[in-house]
Short mmCIF file of C-alpha atoms in Angstrom, two decimals:
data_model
loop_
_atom_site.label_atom_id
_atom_site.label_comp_id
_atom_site.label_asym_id
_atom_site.label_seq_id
_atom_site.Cartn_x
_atom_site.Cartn_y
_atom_site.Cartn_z
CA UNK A 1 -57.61 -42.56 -87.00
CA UNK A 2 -57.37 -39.47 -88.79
CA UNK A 3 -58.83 -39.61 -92.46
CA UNK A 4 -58.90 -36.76 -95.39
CA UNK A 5 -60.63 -38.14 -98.23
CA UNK A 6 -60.83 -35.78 -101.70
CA UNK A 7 -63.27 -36.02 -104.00
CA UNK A 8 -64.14 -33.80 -107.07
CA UNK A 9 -61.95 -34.71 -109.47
CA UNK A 10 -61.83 -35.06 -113.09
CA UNK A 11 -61.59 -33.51 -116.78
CA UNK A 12 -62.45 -29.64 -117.45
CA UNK A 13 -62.11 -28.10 -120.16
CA UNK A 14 -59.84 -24.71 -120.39
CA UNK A 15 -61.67 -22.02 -118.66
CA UNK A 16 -63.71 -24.01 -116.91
CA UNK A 17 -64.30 -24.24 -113.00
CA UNK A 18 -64.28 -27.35 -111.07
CA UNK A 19 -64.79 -27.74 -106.95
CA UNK A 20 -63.04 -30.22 -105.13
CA UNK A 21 -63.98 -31.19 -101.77
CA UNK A 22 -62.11 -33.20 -98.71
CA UNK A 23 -64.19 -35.05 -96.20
CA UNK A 24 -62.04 -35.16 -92.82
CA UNK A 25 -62.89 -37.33 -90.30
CA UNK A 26 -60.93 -38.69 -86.57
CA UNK A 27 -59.89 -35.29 -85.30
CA UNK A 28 -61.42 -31.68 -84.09
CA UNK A 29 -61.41 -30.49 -87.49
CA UNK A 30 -61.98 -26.70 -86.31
CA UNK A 31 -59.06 -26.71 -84.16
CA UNK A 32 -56.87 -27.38 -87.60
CA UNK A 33 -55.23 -25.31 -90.14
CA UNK A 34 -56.27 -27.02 -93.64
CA UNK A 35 -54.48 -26.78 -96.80
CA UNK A 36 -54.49 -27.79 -100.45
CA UNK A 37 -51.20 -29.01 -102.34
CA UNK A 38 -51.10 -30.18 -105.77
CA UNK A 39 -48.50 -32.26 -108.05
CA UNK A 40 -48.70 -32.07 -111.82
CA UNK A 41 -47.86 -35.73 -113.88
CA UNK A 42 -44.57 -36.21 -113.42
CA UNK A 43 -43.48 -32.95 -111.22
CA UNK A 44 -42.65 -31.74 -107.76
CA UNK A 45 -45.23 -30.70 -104.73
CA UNK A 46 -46.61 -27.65 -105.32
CA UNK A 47 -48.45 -25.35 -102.40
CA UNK A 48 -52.08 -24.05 -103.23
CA UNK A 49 -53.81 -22.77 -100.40
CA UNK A 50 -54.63 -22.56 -96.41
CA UNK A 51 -57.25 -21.75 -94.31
CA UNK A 52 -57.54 -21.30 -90.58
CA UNK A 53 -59.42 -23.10 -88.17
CA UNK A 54 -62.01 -20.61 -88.11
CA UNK A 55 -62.17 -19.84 -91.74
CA UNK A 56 -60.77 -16.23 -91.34
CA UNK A 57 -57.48 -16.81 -92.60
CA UNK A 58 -56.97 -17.65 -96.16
CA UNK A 59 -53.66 -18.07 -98.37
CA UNK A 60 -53.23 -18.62 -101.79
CA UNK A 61 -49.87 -19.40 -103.80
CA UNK A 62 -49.52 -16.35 -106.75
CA UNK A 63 -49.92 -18.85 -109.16
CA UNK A 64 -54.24 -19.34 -108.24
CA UNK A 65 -54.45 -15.76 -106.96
CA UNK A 66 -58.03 -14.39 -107.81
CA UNK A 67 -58.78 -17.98 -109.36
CA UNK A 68 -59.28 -20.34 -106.42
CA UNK A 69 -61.19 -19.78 -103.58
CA UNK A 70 -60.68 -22.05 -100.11
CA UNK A 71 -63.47 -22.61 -97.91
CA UNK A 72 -64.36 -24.47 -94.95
CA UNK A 73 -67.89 -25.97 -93.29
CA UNK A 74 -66.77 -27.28 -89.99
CA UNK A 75 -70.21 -28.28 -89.05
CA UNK A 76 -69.93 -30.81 -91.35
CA UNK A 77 -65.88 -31.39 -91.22
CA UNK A 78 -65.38 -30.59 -94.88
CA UNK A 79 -62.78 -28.46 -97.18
CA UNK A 80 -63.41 -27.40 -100.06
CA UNK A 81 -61.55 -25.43 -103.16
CA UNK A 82 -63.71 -23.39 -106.09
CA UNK A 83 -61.62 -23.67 -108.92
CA UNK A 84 -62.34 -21.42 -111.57
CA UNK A 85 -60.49 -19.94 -115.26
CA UNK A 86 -58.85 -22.90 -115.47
CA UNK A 87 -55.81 -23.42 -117.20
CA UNK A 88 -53.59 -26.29 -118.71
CA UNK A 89 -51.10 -25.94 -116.24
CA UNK A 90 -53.33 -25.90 -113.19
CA UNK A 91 -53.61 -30.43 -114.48
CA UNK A 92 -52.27 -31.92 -111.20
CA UNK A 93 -52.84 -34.06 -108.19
CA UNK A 94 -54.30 -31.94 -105.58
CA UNK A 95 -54.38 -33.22 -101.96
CA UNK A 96 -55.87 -31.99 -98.68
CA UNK A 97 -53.38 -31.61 -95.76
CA UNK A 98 -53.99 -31.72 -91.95
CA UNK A 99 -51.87 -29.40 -90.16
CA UNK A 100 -51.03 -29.51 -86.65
CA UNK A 101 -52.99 -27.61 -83.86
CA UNK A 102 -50.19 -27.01 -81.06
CA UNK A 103 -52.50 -24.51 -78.85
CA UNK A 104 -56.09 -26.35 -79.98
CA UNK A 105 -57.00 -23.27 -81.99
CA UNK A 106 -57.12 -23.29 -85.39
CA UNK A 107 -54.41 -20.09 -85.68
CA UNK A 108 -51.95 -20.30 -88.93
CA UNK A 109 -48.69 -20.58 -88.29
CA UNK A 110 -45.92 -20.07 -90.45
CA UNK A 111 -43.88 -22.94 -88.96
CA UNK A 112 -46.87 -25.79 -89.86
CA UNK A 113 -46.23 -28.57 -91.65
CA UNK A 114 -48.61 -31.04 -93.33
CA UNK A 115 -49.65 -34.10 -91.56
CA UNK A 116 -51.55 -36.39 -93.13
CA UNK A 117 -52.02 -35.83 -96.41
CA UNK A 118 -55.16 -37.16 -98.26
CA UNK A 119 -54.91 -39.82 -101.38
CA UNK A 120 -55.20 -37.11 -103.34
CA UNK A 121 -57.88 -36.22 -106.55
CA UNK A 122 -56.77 -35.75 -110.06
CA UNK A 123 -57.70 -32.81 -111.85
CA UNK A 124 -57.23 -32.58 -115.65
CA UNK A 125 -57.77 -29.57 -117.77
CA UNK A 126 -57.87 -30.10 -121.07
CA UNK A 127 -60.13 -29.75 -124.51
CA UNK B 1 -38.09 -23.05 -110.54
CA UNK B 2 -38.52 -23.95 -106.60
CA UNK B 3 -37.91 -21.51 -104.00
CA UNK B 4 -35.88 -24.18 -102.14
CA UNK B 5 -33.42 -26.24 -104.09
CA UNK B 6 -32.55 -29.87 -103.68
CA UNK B 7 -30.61 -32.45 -105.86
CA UNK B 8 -32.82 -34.11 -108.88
CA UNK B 9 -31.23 -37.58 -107.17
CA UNK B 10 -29.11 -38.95 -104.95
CA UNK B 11 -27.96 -43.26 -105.18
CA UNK B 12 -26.41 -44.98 -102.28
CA UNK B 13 -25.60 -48.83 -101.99
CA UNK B 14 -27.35 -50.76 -98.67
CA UNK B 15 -26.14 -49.91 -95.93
CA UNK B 16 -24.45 -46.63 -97.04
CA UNK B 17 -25.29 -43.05 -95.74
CA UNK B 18 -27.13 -40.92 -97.86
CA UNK B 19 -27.44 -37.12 -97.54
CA UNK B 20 -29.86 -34.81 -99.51
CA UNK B 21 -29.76 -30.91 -99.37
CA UNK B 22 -32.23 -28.37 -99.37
CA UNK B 23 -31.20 -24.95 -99.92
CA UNK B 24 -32.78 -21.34 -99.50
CA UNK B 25 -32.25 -17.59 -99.05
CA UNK B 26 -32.41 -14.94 -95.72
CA UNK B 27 -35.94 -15.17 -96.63
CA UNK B 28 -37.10 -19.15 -96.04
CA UNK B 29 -34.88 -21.49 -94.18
CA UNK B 30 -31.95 -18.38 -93.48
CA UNK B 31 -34.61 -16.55 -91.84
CA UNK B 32 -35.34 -18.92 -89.03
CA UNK B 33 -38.12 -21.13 -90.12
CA UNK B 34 -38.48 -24.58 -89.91
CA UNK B 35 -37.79 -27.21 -92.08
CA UNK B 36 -40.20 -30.23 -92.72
CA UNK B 37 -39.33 -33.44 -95.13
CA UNK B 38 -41.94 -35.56 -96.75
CA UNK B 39 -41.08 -39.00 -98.28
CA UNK B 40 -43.12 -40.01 -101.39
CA UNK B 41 -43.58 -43.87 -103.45
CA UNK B 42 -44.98 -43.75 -106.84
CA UNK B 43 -48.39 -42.89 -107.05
CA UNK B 44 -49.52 -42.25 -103.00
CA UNK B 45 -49.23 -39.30 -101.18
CA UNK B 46 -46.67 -37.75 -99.38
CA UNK B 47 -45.57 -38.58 -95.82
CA UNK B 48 -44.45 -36.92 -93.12
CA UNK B 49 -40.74 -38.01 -92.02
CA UNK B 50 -39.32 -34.97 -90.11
CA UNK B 51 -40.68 -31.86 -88.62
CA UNK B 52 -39.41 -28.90 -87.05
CA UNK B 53 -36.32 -29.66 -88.26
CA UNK B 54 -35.12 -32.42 -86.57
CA UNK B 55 -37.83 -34.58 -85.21
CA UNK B 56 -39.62 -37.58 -86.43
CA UNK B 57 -42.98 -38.68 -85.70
CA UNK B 58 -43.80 -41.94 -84.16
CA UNK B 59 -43.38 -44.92 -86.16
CA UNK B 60 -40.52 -43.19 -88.44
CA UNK B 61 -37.18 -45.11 -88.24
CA UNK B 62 -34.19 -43.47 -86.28
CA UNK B 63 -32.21 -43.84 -89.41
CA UNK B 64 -33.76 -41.00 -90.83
CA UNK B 65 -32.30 -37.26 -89.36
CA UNK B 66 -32.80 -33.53 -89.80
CA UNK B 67 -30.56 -30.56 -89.40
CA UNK B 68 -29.84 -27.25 -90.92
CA UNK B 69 -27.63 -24.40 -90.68
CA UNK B 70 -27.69 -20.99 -92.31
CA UNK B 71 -29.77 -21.15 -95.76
CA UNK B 72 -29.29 -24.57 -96.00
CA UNK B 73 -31.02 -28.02 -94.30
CA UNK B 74 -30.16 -31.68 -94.66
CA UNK B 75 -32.11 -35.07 -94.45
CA UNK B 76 -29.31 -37.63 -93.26
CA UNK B 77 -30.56 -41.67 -94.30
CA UNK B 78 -28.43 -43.94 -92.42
CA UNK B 79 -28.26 -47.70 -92.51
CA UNK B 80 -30.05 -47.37 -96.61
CA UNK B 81 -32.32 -50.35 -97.48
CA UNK B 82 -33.63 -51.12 -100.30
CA UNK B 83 -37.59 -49.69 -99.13
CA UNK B 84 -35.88 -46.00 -98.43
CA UNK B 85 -36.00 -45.65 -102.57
CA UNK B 86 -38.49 -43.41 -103.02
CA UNK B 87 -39.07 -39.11 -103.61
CA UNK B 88 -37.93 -37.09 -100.86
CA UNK B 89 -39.18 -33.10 -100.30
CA UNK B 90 -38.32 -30.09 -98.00
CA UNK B 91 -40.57 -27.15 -97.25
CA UNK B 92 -40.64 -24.29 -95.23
CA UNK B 93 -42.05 -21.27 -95.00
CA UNK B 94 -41.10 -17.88 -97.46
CA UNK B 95 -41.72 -14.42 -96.08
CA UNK B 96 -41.66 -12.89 -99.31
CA UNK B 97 -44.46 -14.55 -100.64
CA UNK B 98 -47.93 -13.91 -98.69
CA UNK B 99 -49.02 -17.09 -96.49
CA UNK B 100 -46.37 -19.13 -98.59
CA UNK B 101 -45.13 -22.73 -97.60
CA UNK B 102 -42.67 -23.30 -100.26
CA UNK B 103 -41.59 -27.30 -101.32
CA UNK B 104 -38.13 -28.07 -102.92
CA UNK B 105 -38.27 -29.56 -105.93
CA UNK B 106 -37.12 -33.08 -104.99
CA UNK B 107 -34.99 -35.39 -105.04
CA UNK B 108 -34.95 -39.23 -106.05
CA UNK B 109 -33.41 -41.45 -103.87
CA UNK B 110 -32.11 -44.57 -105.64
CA UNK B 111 -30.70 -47.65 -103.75
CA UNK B 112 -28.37 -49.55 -105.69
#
């Protein structure tokens, strides 16, 4: 069975950096695409960021642009995201996504979809 | 403001059929790419209910349907019950936005 669990959560002041971290387990986690969404209280689902299989490929929304930082150990089938100059509106949800692997090899597509999603970790900035 | 646009809600009585757009530009959904939709309770995560479009994974009722055409895609509910209440959400995928997947904003389903 194929399990993403986040951890990392919590408060942060403005400014502030934070790393979350998603422990994937029940699938060839190198052969996957990996992504971050978030959901702010109350609000819609936001995409963050992707990586490739390999960790070559990464993709950030404009709105964490030169603030986040993906990354990817898949000797030890973890994702990660280095959050840094935090802001109020960056308080959200964030979950780790699974996307599919239709040739085994990690490559982004642009047609992916997310599949499962992890229970999520709540991120607060505030003073 | 969401790059794809659905309804804020949508209410249907048991039984009824249900419909929820999802609309975009020559640069998403007009341009070829393929439409996913996730169905979300109160405080879990998202699920997958369609990808590609038009297909459903395992275990996801046949009262639930994809299509699209032009700019625009649709999530057909058939046969609503009472569990289907719940947040619904397209994405795609933007080529004028580097690496984007785009979400709409989504759309409450109520069951009345």
């Amino acid at each position: 069975e194929v399990q993403l669990l986040e951890s990392g959560g919590g408060l942060v002041q403005p400014g502030g950096s934070q790393r979350l971290s998603c422990a994937a387990s029940g699938f060839t986690f190198s052969n996957h695409v990996m992504s971050w969404v978030r959901q702010a209280p109350g609000k819609g689902l936001e995409w963050v960021s992707t990586i490739s299989g390999s960790g070559g490929g990464t993709y950030y929304a404009d709105s964490v642009k030169g603030r986040f930082t993906i990354s990817r150990d898949n000797s030890k089938s973890t994702l990660s995201l280095h959050m840094n100059s935090l802001r109020a509106d960056d308080t959200a949800v964030y979950y780790c996504a699974k996307e599919p692997s239709l040739d085994g090899s990690g490559t982004y597509y642009e047609n992916n979809w997310f599949d499962p999603w992890g229970q999520g970790t709540l991120v607060t900035v505030s003073s | 403001q969401s790059v794809l646009t659905q309804p804020p809600s949508v209410s249907g009585a048991p039984g009824q059929r249900v419909t929820i757009s999802c609309t975009g530009s020559s640069s998403n959904i007009g341009a070829g790419y393929d439409v996913h939709w996730y169905q979300q309770f109160p405080g879990t995560a998202p699920k997958l209910l369609i990808y590609g479009n038009i297909n459903r994974p395992s275990g996801v009722p046949d009262r639930f349907s994809g299509s699209n055409s032009g700019t625009s895609a649709s999530l057909a509910i058939t046969g609503l019950q009472a569990e289907d209440e719940a947040d619904y959400y397209c994405q795609s995928y933007d080529n004028s936005l580097s690496g984007s997947r785009v979400f709409g904003g989504g759309t409450k389903l109520t069951v009345l």
